[in-house]
PDB file of C-alpha atoms in Angstrom:
ATOM      1  CA  UNK X   1       0.000   0.000   0.000  1.00 52.00           C
ATOM      2  CA  UNK X   2       2.735   2.412   0.851  1.00 53.00           C
ATOM      3  CA  UNK X   3       4.399   1.806  -2.533  1.00 54.00           C
ATOM      4  CA  UNK X   4       1.110   2.341  -4.349  1.00 55.00           C
ATOM      5  CA  UNK X   5       0.464   5.594  -2.495  1.00 55.00           C
ATOM      6  CA  UNK X   6       3.912   6.894  -3.362  1.00 55.00           C
ATOM      7  CA  UNK X   7       3.260   6.002  -6.992  1.00 54.00           C
ATOM      8  CA  UNK X   8      -0.118   7.764  -7.031  1.00 60.00           C
ATOM      9  CA  UNK X   9       1.378  10.793  -5.355  1.00 57.00           C
ATOM     10  CA  UNK X  10       4.084  11.059  -7.964  1.00 58.00           C
ATOM     11  CA  UNK X  11       1.461  10.931 -10.741  1.00 56.00           C
ATOM     12  CA  UNK X  12      -0.564  13.604  -8.994  1.00 53.00           C
ATOM     13  CA  UNK X  13       2.449  15.889  -8.847  1.00 53.00           C
ATOM     14  CA  UNK X  14       3.087  15.280 -12.525  1.00 56.00           C
ATOM     15  CA  UNK X  15      -0.487  16.283 -13.361  1.00 54.00           C
ATOM     16  CA  UNK X  16      -0.279  19.506 -11.376  1.00 52.00           C
ATOM     17  CA  UNK X  17       3.108  21.020 -12.170  1.00 51.00           C
ATOM     18  CA  UNK X  18       3.911  24.088 -10.157  1.00 50.00           C
ATOM     19  CA  UNK X  19       4.789  27.179 -12.124  1.00 45.00           C
ATOM     20  CA  UNK X  20       5.527  30.566 -10.519  1.00 48.00           C
ATOM     21  CA  UNK X  21       5.973  33.760 -12.560  1.00 46.00           C
ATOM     22  CA  UNK X  22       9.009  35.844 -11.766  1.00 53.00           C
ATOM     23  CA  UNK X  23       8.847  39.607 -11.391  1.00 47.00           C
ATOM     24  CA  UNK X  24      10.356  40.154 -14.831  1.00 48.00           C
ATOM     25  CA  UNK X  25       7.855  37.835 -16.473  1.00 54.00           C
ATOM     26  CA  UNK X  26       4.919  39.517 -14.720  1.00 53.00           C
ATOM     27  CA  UNK X  27       6.201  42.922 -15.882  1.00 45.00           C
ATOM     28  CA  UNK X  28       6.504  41.689 -19.474  1.00 48.00           C
ATOM     29  CA  UNK X  29       2.988  40.272 -19.398  1.00 53.00           C
ATOM     30  CA  UNK X  30       1.571  43.561 -18.124  1.00 50.00           C
ATOM     31  CA  UNK X  31       3.494  45.484 -20.762  1.00 43.00           C
ATOM     32  CA  UNK X  32       2.178  43.208 -23.515  1.00 47.00           C
ATOM     33  CA  UNK X  33      -1.383  43.863 -22.385  1.00 48.00           C
ATOM     34  CA  UNK X  34      -1.020  47.684 -22.505  1.00 40.00           C
ATOM     35  CA  UNK X  35      -1.474  48.017 -26.307  1.00 40.00           C
ATOM     36  CA  UNK X  36      -4.801  46.198 -26.002  1.00 33.00           C
ATOM     37  CA  UNK X  37      -6.012  48.748 -23.446  1.00 34.00           C
ATOM     38  CA  UNK X  38      -4.693  51.618 -25.581  1.00 35.00           C
ATOM     39  CA  UNK X  39      -6.508  50.261 -28.612  1.00 33.00           C
ATOM     40  CA  UNK X  40      -9.721  50.156 -26.610  1.00 34.00           C
ATOM     41  CA  UNK X  41      -9.203  53.783 -25.584  1.00 35.00           C
ATOM     42  CA  UNK X  42      -8.531  54.742 -29.206  1.00 37.00           C
ATOM     43  CA  UNK X  43     -11.698  52.949 -30.290  1.00 35.00           C
ATOM     44  CA  UNK X  44     -13.720  54.957 -27.779  1.00 38.00           C
ATOM     45  CA  UNK X  45     -12.097  58.175 -28.996  1.00 39.00           C
ATOM     46  CA  UNK X  46     -12.820  57.253 -32.601  1.00 38.00           C
ATOM     47  CA  UNK X  47     -16.435  56.569 -31.739  1.00 35.00           C
ATOM     48  CA  UNK X  48     -16.723  59.990 -30.145  1.00 45.00           C
ATOM     49  CA  UNK X  49     -15.004  61.597 -33.119  1.00 41.00           C
ATOM     50  CA  UNK X  50     -17.506  59.995 -35.486  1.00 51.00           C
ATOM     51  CA  UNK X  51     -20.253  61.983 -33.788  1.00 68.00           C
ATOM     52  CA  UNK X  52     -19.164  65.187 -35.496  1.00 70.00           C
ATOM     53  CA  UNK X  53     -20.884  68.188 -33.847  1.00 71.00           C
ATOM     54  CA  UNK X  54     -20.513  70.629 -36.765  1.00 82.00           C
ATOM     55  CA  UNK X  55     -22.092  70.690 -40.219  1.00 86.00           C
ATOM     56  CA  UNK X  56     -18.638  71.140 -41.813  1.00 91.00           C
ATOM     57  CA  UNK X  57     -15.118  69.796 -41.163  1.00 92.00           C
ATOM     58  CA  UNK X  58     -12.503  71.540 -39.006  1.00 93.00           C
ATOM     59  CA  UNK X  59      -8.912  70.379 -39.415  1.00 91.00           C
ATOM     60  CA  UNK X  60      -5.336  71.205 -38.430  1.00 88.00           C
ATOM     61  CA  UNK X  61      -1.801  70.720 -39.643  1.00 83.00           C
ATOM     62  CA  UNK X  62       0.278  70.105 -36.513  1.00 77.00           C
ATOM     63  CA  UNK X  63       3.955  71.039 -36.904  1.00 69.00           C
ATOM     64  CA  UNK X  64       4.647  70.107 -33.248  1.00 64.00           C
ATOM     65  CA  UNK X  65       6.290  73.452 -32.510  1.00 62.00           C
ATOM     66  CA  UNK X  66       4.509  74.032 -29.205  1.00 67.00           C
ATOM     67  CA  UNK X  67       4.325  72.280 -25.845  1.00 63.00           C
ATOM     68  CA  UNK X  68       1.922  69.364 -26.177  1.00 66.00           C
ATOM     69  CA  UNK X  69       0.560  70.029 -22.665  1.00 73.00           C
ATOM     70  CA  UNK X  70      -0.453  73.584 -23.619  1.00 72.00           C
ATOM     71  CA  UNK X  71      -1.408  73.038 -27.258  1.00 80.00           C
ATOM     72  CA  UNK X  72      -5.074  73.910 -27.717  1.00 86.00           C
ATOM     73  CA  UNK X  73      -5.147  72.247 -31.128  1.00 82.00           C
ATOM     74  CA  UNK X  74      -4.186  68.858 -29.728  1.00 83.00           C
ATOM     75  CA  UNK X  75      -6.797  69.196 -27.010  1.00 88.00           C
ATOM     76  CA  UNK X  76      -9.416  69.796 -29.700  1.00 90.00           C
ATOM     77  CA  UNK X  77      -8.221  66.651 -31.466  1.00 87.00           C
ATOM     78  CA  UNK X  78      -8.624  64.652 -28.244  1.00 88.00           C
ATOM     79  CA  UNK X  79     -12.167  66.001 -27.880  1.00 88.00           C
ATOM     80  CA  UNK X  80     -12.987  65.004 -31.441  1.00 88.00           C
ATOM     81  CA  UNK X  81     -13.484  68.618 -32.576  1.00 91.00           C
ATOM     82  CA  UNK X  82     -10.537  68.822 -34.986  1.00 89.00           C
ATOM     83  CA  UNK X  83      -9.065  66.356 -37.442  1.00 90.00           C
ATOM     84  CA  UNK X  84      -5.332  66.106 -38.043  1.00 87.00           C
ATOM     85  CA  UNK X  85      -4.038  66.594 -41.576  1.00 87.00           C
ATOM     86  CA  UNK X  86      -0.831  64.997 -42.778  1.00 83.00           C
ATOM     87  CA  UNK X  87       1.797  67.029 -44.568  1.00 79.00           C
ATOM     88  CA  UNK X  88       1.134  66.896 -48.288  1.00 78.00           C
ATOM     89  CA  UNK X  89      -2.621  66.640 -47.846  1.00 84.00           C
ATOM     90  CA  UNK X  90      -4.829  69.206 -49.562  1.00 86.00           C
ATOM     91  CA  UNK X  91      -7.655  70.947 -47.681  1.00 89.00           C
ATOM     92  CA  UNK X  92     -10.348  72.470 -49.917  1.00 91.00           C
ATOM     93  CA  UNK X  93     -11.793  74.880 -47.344  1.00 92.00           C
ATOM     94  CA  UNK X  94     -10.647  78.090 -45.690  1.00 94.00           C
ATOM     95  CA  UNK X  95      -7.184  77.782 -44.129  1.00 91.00           C
ATOM     96  CA  UNK X  96      -5.750  80.119 -41.488  1.00 91.00           C
ATOM     97  CA  UNK X  97      -2.063  80.444 -42.279  1.00 85.00           C
ATOM     98  CA  UNK X  98       0.622  83.109 -41.712  1.00 80.00           C
ATOM     99  CA  UNK X  99       1.134  83.200 -45.481  1.00 78.00           C
ATOM    100  CA  UNK X 100      -2.458  84.125 -46.258  1.00 81.00           C
ATOM    101  CA  UNK X 101      -2.835  87.091 -48.609  1.00 82.00           C
ATOM    102  CA  UNK X 102      -6.418  87.990 -47.626  1.00 90.00           C
ATOM    103  CA  UNK X 103      -8.280  88.612 -44.371  1.00 92.00           C
ATOM    104  CA  UNK X 104     -11.129  86.403 -43.233  1.00 94.00           C
ATOM    105  CA  UNK X 105     -14.408  88.169 -44.057  1.00 95.00           C
ATOM    106  CA  UNK X 106     -18.117  87.326 -43.898  1.00 96.00           C
ATOM    107  CA  UNK X 107     -17.867  86.668 -47.636  1.00 95.00           C
ATOM    108  CA  UNK X 108     -16.002  83.438 -46.763  1.00 95.00           C
ATOM    109  CA  UNK X 109     -19.097  81.943 -45.161  1.00 96.00           C
ATOM    110  CA  UNK X 110     -19.971  79.820 -48.180  1.00 95.00           C
ATOM    111  CA  UNK X 111     -16.440  78.370 -48.296  1.00 95.00           C
ATOM    112  CA  UNK X 112     -16.575  77.388 -44.614  1.00 95.00           C
ATOM    113  CA  UNK X 113     -20.109  76.056 -44.875  1.00 95.00           C
ATOM    114  CA  UNK X 114     -19.269  73.907 -47.900  1.00 94.00           C
ATOM    115  CA  UNK X 115     -15.678  72.802 -47.310  1.00 94.00           C
ATOM    116  CA  UNK X 116     -14.855  73.662 -43.698  1.00 94.00           C
ATOM    117  CA  UNK X 117     -12.055  75.476 -41.914  1.00 94.00           C
ATOM    118  CA  UNK X 118      -8.453  74.539 -41.105  1.00 92.00           C
ATOM    119  CA  UNK X 119      -5.543  76.064 -39.208  1.00 90.00           C
ATOM    120  CA  UNK X 120      -1.764  75.699 -39.403  1.00 85.00           C
ATOM    121  CA  UNK X 121      -0.457  75.070 -35.888  1.00 80.00           C
ATOM    122  CA  UNK X 122       3.043  76.504 -36.007  1.00 69.00           C
ATOM    123  CA  UNK X 123       5.186  78.945 -34.051  1.00 63.00           C
ATOM    124  CA  UNK X 124       5.637  82.496 -35.335  1.00 56.00           C
ATOM    125  CA  UNK X 125       9.291  82.256 -34.298  1.00 54.00           C
ATOM    126  CA  UNK X 126       9.808  79.274 -36.634  1.00 55.00           C
ATOM    127  CA  UNK X 127       8.091  80.524 -39.773  1.00 60.00           C
ATOM    128  CA  UNK X 128      11.230  79.921 -41.841  1.00 58.00           C
ATOM    129  CA  UNK X 129      11.304  76.263 -40.752  1.00 61.00           C
ATOM    130  CA  UNK X 130       7.656  75.606 -41.578  1.00 64.00           C
ATOM    131  CA  UNK X 131       7.065  73.625 -44.829  1.00 62.00           C
ATOM    132  CA  UNK X 132       4.084  75.618 -46.090  1.00 64.00           C
ATOM    133  CA  UNK X 133       4.500  74.070 -49.539  1.00 65.00           C
ATOM    134  CA  UNK X 134       3.324  70.759 -48.034  1.00 68.00           C
ATOM    135  CA  UNK X 135       0.077  72.277 -46.725  1.00 70.00           C
ATOM    136  CA  UNK X 136      -2.003  72.924 -49.814  1.00 80.00           C
ATOM    137  CA  UNK X 137      -5.224  74.899 -49.741  1.00 85.00           C
ATOM    138  CA  UNK X 138      -7.247  76.901 -52.235  1.00 84.00           C
ATOM    139  CA  UNK X 139      -8.312  79.571 -49.734  1.00 91.00           C
ATOM    140  CA  UNK X 140      -5.429  80.781 -47.505  1.00 91.00           C
ATOM    141  CA  UNK X 141      -6.488  83.491 -45.052  1.00 92.00           C
ATOM    142  CA  UNK X 142      -5.163  85.581 -42.183  1.00 91.00           C
ATOM    143  CA  UNK X 143      -7.151  87.048 -39.313  1.00 94.00           C
ATOM    144  CA  UNK X 144      -7.565  90.782 -38.710  1.00 94.00           C
ATOM    145  CA  UNK X 145      -6.306  92.347 -35.484  1.00 94.00           C
ATOM    146  CA  UNK X 146      -7.383  90.473 -32.359  1.00 95.00           C
ATOM    147  CA  UNK X 147      -5.976  90.059 -28.850  1.00 93.00           C
ATOM    148  CA  UNK X 148      -4.980  86.720 -27.328  1.00 92.00           C
ATOM    149  CA  UNK X 149      -6.682  85.494 -24.160  1.00 92.00           C
ATOM    150  CA  UNK X 150      -4.853  82.183 -23.727  1.00 90.00           C
ATOM    151  CA  UNK X 151      -2.713  81.916 -20.576  1.00 88.00           C
ATOM    152  CA  UNK X 152       0.565  81.782 -22.522  1.00 85.00           C
ATOM    153  CA  UNK X 153       0.075  85.012 -24.510  1.00 85.00           C
ATOM    154  CA  UNK X 154      -2.702  86.789 -22.611  1.00 87.00           C
ATOM    155  CA  UNK X 155      -3.122  90.390 -23.750  1.00 84.00           C
ATOM    156  CA  UNK X 156      -0.670  90.110 -26.663  1.00 88.00           C
ATOM    157  CA  UNK X 157      -1.902  91.339 -30.051  1.00 85.00           C
ATOM    158  CA  UNK X 158      -2.215  88.799 -32.865  1.00 81.00           C
ATOM    159  CA  UNK X 159      -0.660  85.853 -30.945  1.00 85.00           C
ATOM    160  CA  UNK X 160      -3.742  83.635 -30.908  1.00 90.00           C
ATOM    161  CA  UNK X 161      -3.840  79.956 -30.083  1.00 89.00           C
ATOM    162  CA  UNK X 162      -5.393  77.427 -32.470  1.00 89.00           C
ATOM    163  CA  UNK X 163      -8.778  77.411 -30.753  1.00 93.00           C
ATOM    164  CA  UNK X 164      -8.885  81.223 -30.672  1.00 94.00           C
ATOM    165  CA  UNK X 165      -8.045  81.416 -34.372  1.00 94.00           C
ATOM    166  CA  UNK X 166     -10.691  78.844 -35.282  1.00 94.00           C
ATOM    167  CA  UNK X 167     -13.326  80.531 -33.102  1.00 95.00           C
ATOM    168  CA  UNK X 168     -12.543  83.962 -34.561  1.00 96.00           C
ATOM    169  CA  UNK X 169     -12.847  82.679 -38.132  1.00 96.00           C
ATOM    170  CA  UNK X 170     -16.160  80.991 -37.335  1.00 96.00           C
ATOM    171  CA  UNK X 171     -17.593  84.115 -35.692  1.00 96.00           C
ATOM    172  CA  UNK X 172     -16.548  86.391 -38.552  1.00 96.00           C
ATOM    173  CA  UNK X 173     -18.026  84.024 -41.136  1.00 96.00           C
ATOM    174  CA  UNK X 174     -21.340  83.783 -39.285  1.00 95.00           C
ATOM    175  CA  UNK X 175     -21.046  80.703 -37.047  1.00 95.00           C
ATOM    176  CA  UNK X 176     -20.962  82.086 -33.468  1.00 94.00           C
ATOM    177  CA  UNK X 177     -22.739  79.048 -32.037  1.00 93.00           C
ATOM    178  CA  UNK X 178     -20.148  76.685 -33.473  1.00 94.00           C
ATOM    179  CA  UNK X 179     -17.363  78.953 -32.169  1.00 94.00           C
ATOM    180  CA  UNK X 180     -18.827  78.719 -28.663  1.00 94.00           C
ATOM    181  CA  UNK X 181     -18.583  74.907 -28.829  1.00 93.00           C
ATOM    182  CA  UNK X 182     -14.813  75.246 -29.250  1.00 94.00           C
ATOM    183  CA  UNK X 183     -14.228  77.980 -26.674  1.00 94.00           C
ATOM    184  CA  UNK X 184     -16.317  76.147 -24.072  1.00 93.00           C
ATOM    185  CA  UNK X 185     -13.657  73.445 -23.927  1.00 92.00           C
ATOM    186  CA  UNK X 186     -11.320  75.903 -22.194  1.00 92.00           C
ATOM    187  CA  UNK X 187     -11.956  77.597 -18.867  1.00 91.00           C
ATOM    188  CA  UNK X 188     -10.520  80.858 -20.251  1.00 91.00           C
ATOM    189  CA  UNK X 189     -12.537  80.677 -23.484  1.00 91.00           C
ATOM    190  CA  UNK X 190     -15.032  83.324 -22.341  1.00 92.00           C
ATOM    191  CA  UNK X 191     -12.122  85.740 -21.836  1.00 92.00           C
ATOM    192  CA  UNK X 192     -11.412  85.675 -25.568  1.00 94.00           C
ATOM    193  CA  UNK X 193     -14.942  86.881 -26.293  1.00 94.00           C
ATOM    194  CA  UNK X 194     -14.738  89.425 -23.486  1.00 93.00           C
ATOM    195  CA  UNK X 195     -11.593  90.953 -24.969  1.00 92.00           C
ATOM    196  CA  UNK X 196     -12.617  90.769 -28.633  1.00 95.00           C
ATOM    197  CA  UNK X 197     -16.409  90.502 -28.659  1.00 92.00           C
ATOM    198  CA  UNK X 198     -17.136  94.038 -29.847  1.00 93.00           C
ATOM    199  CA  UNK X 199     -14.404  93.916 -32.474  1.00 94.00           C
ATOM    200  CA  UNK X 200     -15.522  90.509 -33.756  1.00 95.00           C
ATOM    201  CA  UNK X 201     -19.094  91.755 -34.113  1.00 95.00           C
ATOM    202  CA  UNK X 202     -17.883  94.672 -36.229  1.00 95.00           C
ATOM    203  CA  UNK X 203     -15.825  92.349 -38.417  1.00 96.00           C
ATOM    204  CA  UNK X 204     -18.843  90.061 -38.843  1.00 96.00           C
ATOM    205  CA  UNK X 205     -20.941  92.984 -40.143  1.00 95.00           C
ATOM    206  CA  UNK X 206     -18.467  93.955 -42.863  1.00 95.00           C
ATOM    207  CA  UNK X 207     -19.317  93.383 -46.495  1.00 91.00           C
ATOM    208  CA  UNK X 208     -15.822  92.972 -47.919  1.00 92.00           C
ATOM    209  CA  UNK X 209     -12.102  92.938 -47.171  1.00 92.00           C
ATOM    210  CA  UNK X 210     -11.798  96.716 -47.395  1.00 94.00           C
ATOM    211  CA  UNK X 211     -14.365  97.216 -44.649  1.00 95.00           C
ATOM    212  CA  UNK X 212     -12.639  94.692 -42.400  1.00 95.00           C
ATOM    213  CA  UNK X 213      -9.340  96.543 -42.829  1.00 94.00           C
ATOM    214  CA  UNK X 214     -11.088  99.846 -42.150  1.00 95.00           C
ATOM    215  CA  UNK X 215     -12.558  98.517 -38.886  1.00 95.00           C
ATOM    216  CA  UNK X 216      -9.142  97.207 -37.884  1.00 94.00           C
ATOM    217  CA  UNK X 217      -7.380 100.484 -38.686  1.00 94.00           C
ATOM    218  CA  UNK X 218      -9.961 102.538 -36.795  1.00 94.00           C
ATOM    219  CA  UNK X 219      -9.603 100.360 -33.727  1.00 92.00           C
ATOM    220  CA  UNK X 220      -5.811 100.649 -33.805  1.00 91.00           C
ATOM    221  CA  UNK X 221      -6.008 104.399 -34.293  1.00 92.00           C
ATOM    222  CA  UNK X 222      -8.393 104.793 -31.363  1.00 89.00           C
ATOM    223  CA  UNK X 223      -6.217 102.543 -29.197  1.00 87.00           C
ATOM    224  CA  UNK X 224      -3.131 104.621 -30.003  1.00 87.00           C
ATOM    225  CA  UNK X 225      -4.983 107.812 -29.208  1.00 87.00           C
ATOM    226  CA  UNK X 226      -6.180 106.383 -25.910  1.00 85.00           C
ATOM    227  CA  UNK X 227      -2.610 105.467 -25.019  1.00 81.00           C
ATOM    228  CA  UNK X 228      -1.361 108.946 -25.898  1.00 86.00           C
ATOM    229  CA  UNK X 229      -4.112 110.537 -23.825  1.00 80.00           C
ATOM    230  CA  UNK X 230      -3.229 108.368 -20.853  1.00 83.00           C
ATOM    231  CA  UNK X 231       0.428 109.306 -21.082  1.00 81.00           C
ATOM    232  CA  UNK X 232      -0.474 113.002 -21.360  1.00 78.00           C
ATOM    233  CA  UNK X 233      -2.405 113.020 -18.093  1.00 75.00           C
ATOM    234  CA  UNK X 234      -0.657 115.055 -15.345  1.00 72.00           C
ATOM    235  CA  UNK X 235       0.815 113.030 -12.537  1.00 61.00           C
ATOM    236  CA  UNK X 236      -0.924 114.829  -9.657  1.00 56.00           C
ATOM    237  CA  UNK X 237      -1.533 113.227  -6.257  1.00 58.00           C
ATOM    238  CA  UNK X 238      -4.966 111.683  -6.071  1.00 57.00           C
ATOM    239  CA  UNK X 239      -7.581 112.903  -3.677  1.00 57.00           C
ATOM    240  CA  UNK X 240      -9.467 110.538  -1.390  1.00 56.00           C
ATOM    241  CA  UNK X 241     -12.507 110.709  -3.668  1.00 53.00           C
ATOM    242  CA  UNK X 242     -10.460 109.833  -6.757  1.00 54.00           C
ATOM    243  CA  UNK X 243      -8.846 106.948  -4.923  1.00 53.00           C
ATOM    244  CA  UNK X 244     -12.241 105.519  -4.021  1.00 53.00           C
ATOM    245  CA  UNK X 245     -13.391 105.855  -7.641  1.00 55.00           C
ATOM    246  CA  UNK X 246     -10.275 104.055  -8.844  1.00 55.00           C
ATOM    247  CA  UNK X 247     -10.905 101.216  -6.400  1.00 53.00           C
ATOM    248  CA  UNK X 248     -14.453 100.877  -7.715  1.00 53.00           C
ATOM    249  CA  UNK X 249     -13.297 100.797 -11.305  1.00 52.00           C
ATOM    250  CA  UNK X 250     -10.346  98.489 -10.716  1.00 51.00           C
ATOM    251  CA  UNK X 251      -7.608  98.725 -13.280  1.00 48.00           C
ATOM    252  CA  UNK X 252      -9.896  99.920 -16.106  1.00 49.00           C
ATOM    253  CA  UNK X 253     -11.304  97.925 -18.956  1.00 52.00           C
ATOM    254  CA  UNK X 254      -9.341  95.053 -20.428  1.00 53.00           C
ATOM    255  CA  UNK X 255      -9.003  96.698 -23.822  1.00 53.00           C
ATOM    256  CA  UNK X 256      -7.527  99.830 -22.238  1.00 53.00           C
ATOM    257  CA  UNK X 257      -4.807  97.713 -20.693  1.00 56.00           C
ATOM    258  CA  UNK X 258      -4.263  95.933 -23.977  1.00 56.00           C
ATOM    259  CA  UNK X 259      -3.518  99.277 -25.650  1.00 52.00           C
ATOM    260  CA  UNK X 260      -0.197  99.354 -23.801  1.00 54.00           C
ATOM    261  CA  UNK X 261       0.930  96.317 -25.790  1.00 56.00           C
ATOM    262  CA  UNK X 262       0.395  98.050 -29.128  1.00 53.00           C
ATOM    263  CA  UNK X 263       3.739  99.823 -28.943  1.00 49.00           C
ATOM    264  CA  UNK X 264       5.527  96.549 -29.745  1.00 53.00           C
ATOM    265  CA  UNK X 265       2.846  94.991 -31.960  1.00 51.00           C
ATOM    266  CA  UNK X 266       3.519  94.071 -35.573  1.00 47.00           C
ATOM    267  CA  UNK X 267       0.455  93.941 -37.780  1.00 46.00           C
TER     268      UNK X 267
END
């Protein structure tokens, strides 16, 4: 009996071999499973992207010049509000590019409505390194004078982020509701409208490029005059009443403060 039991026990051990994973093997197994989880996440993102919220496409050429953590264009891509374009691809709609020879005007509404809107995400300091010949479009455009509200360039003239540029183009061409969808993705989005709302409304009422330029030039002229008037004020000590009024007003309107930046602005 004892011999038979030893024999049965040996067979039992053979049937149930013991196998223990080492730390390295467990790490490799977890690493191999990560692509599966990433693919699942990408599938969910693709599903969200398929539910396109606009009646026309919005796209972007990403030159990867900016910090990915601060890039508003990449955030729009993650939210399924912007599609990435590869270099060499042609976009038939309106394209916001530093090399545009015309301003965005309300006359471009039909182009945006039919073919959509795109933006070139590149740094102004690296214009010479940007391969614009690989980003083909039939309708290159630039934006008229506007002030940035993004945290990186707040208050600086003409240094808009991707989402600000897209929103401005949509508002000027008659799609303010669609522009709000984009700005709502950023907690500072309302600040862009607060700084530029009146100016954008004037641009949106223009009939042609000449009127847009006229509105821009008048605003710049008024801003310069306001700055000159402020500098010409005598530097007298304030009375108690004036001090109280200044406290009530704060630092003045945002656009008045922005006028100080115009001395170094290049339009």
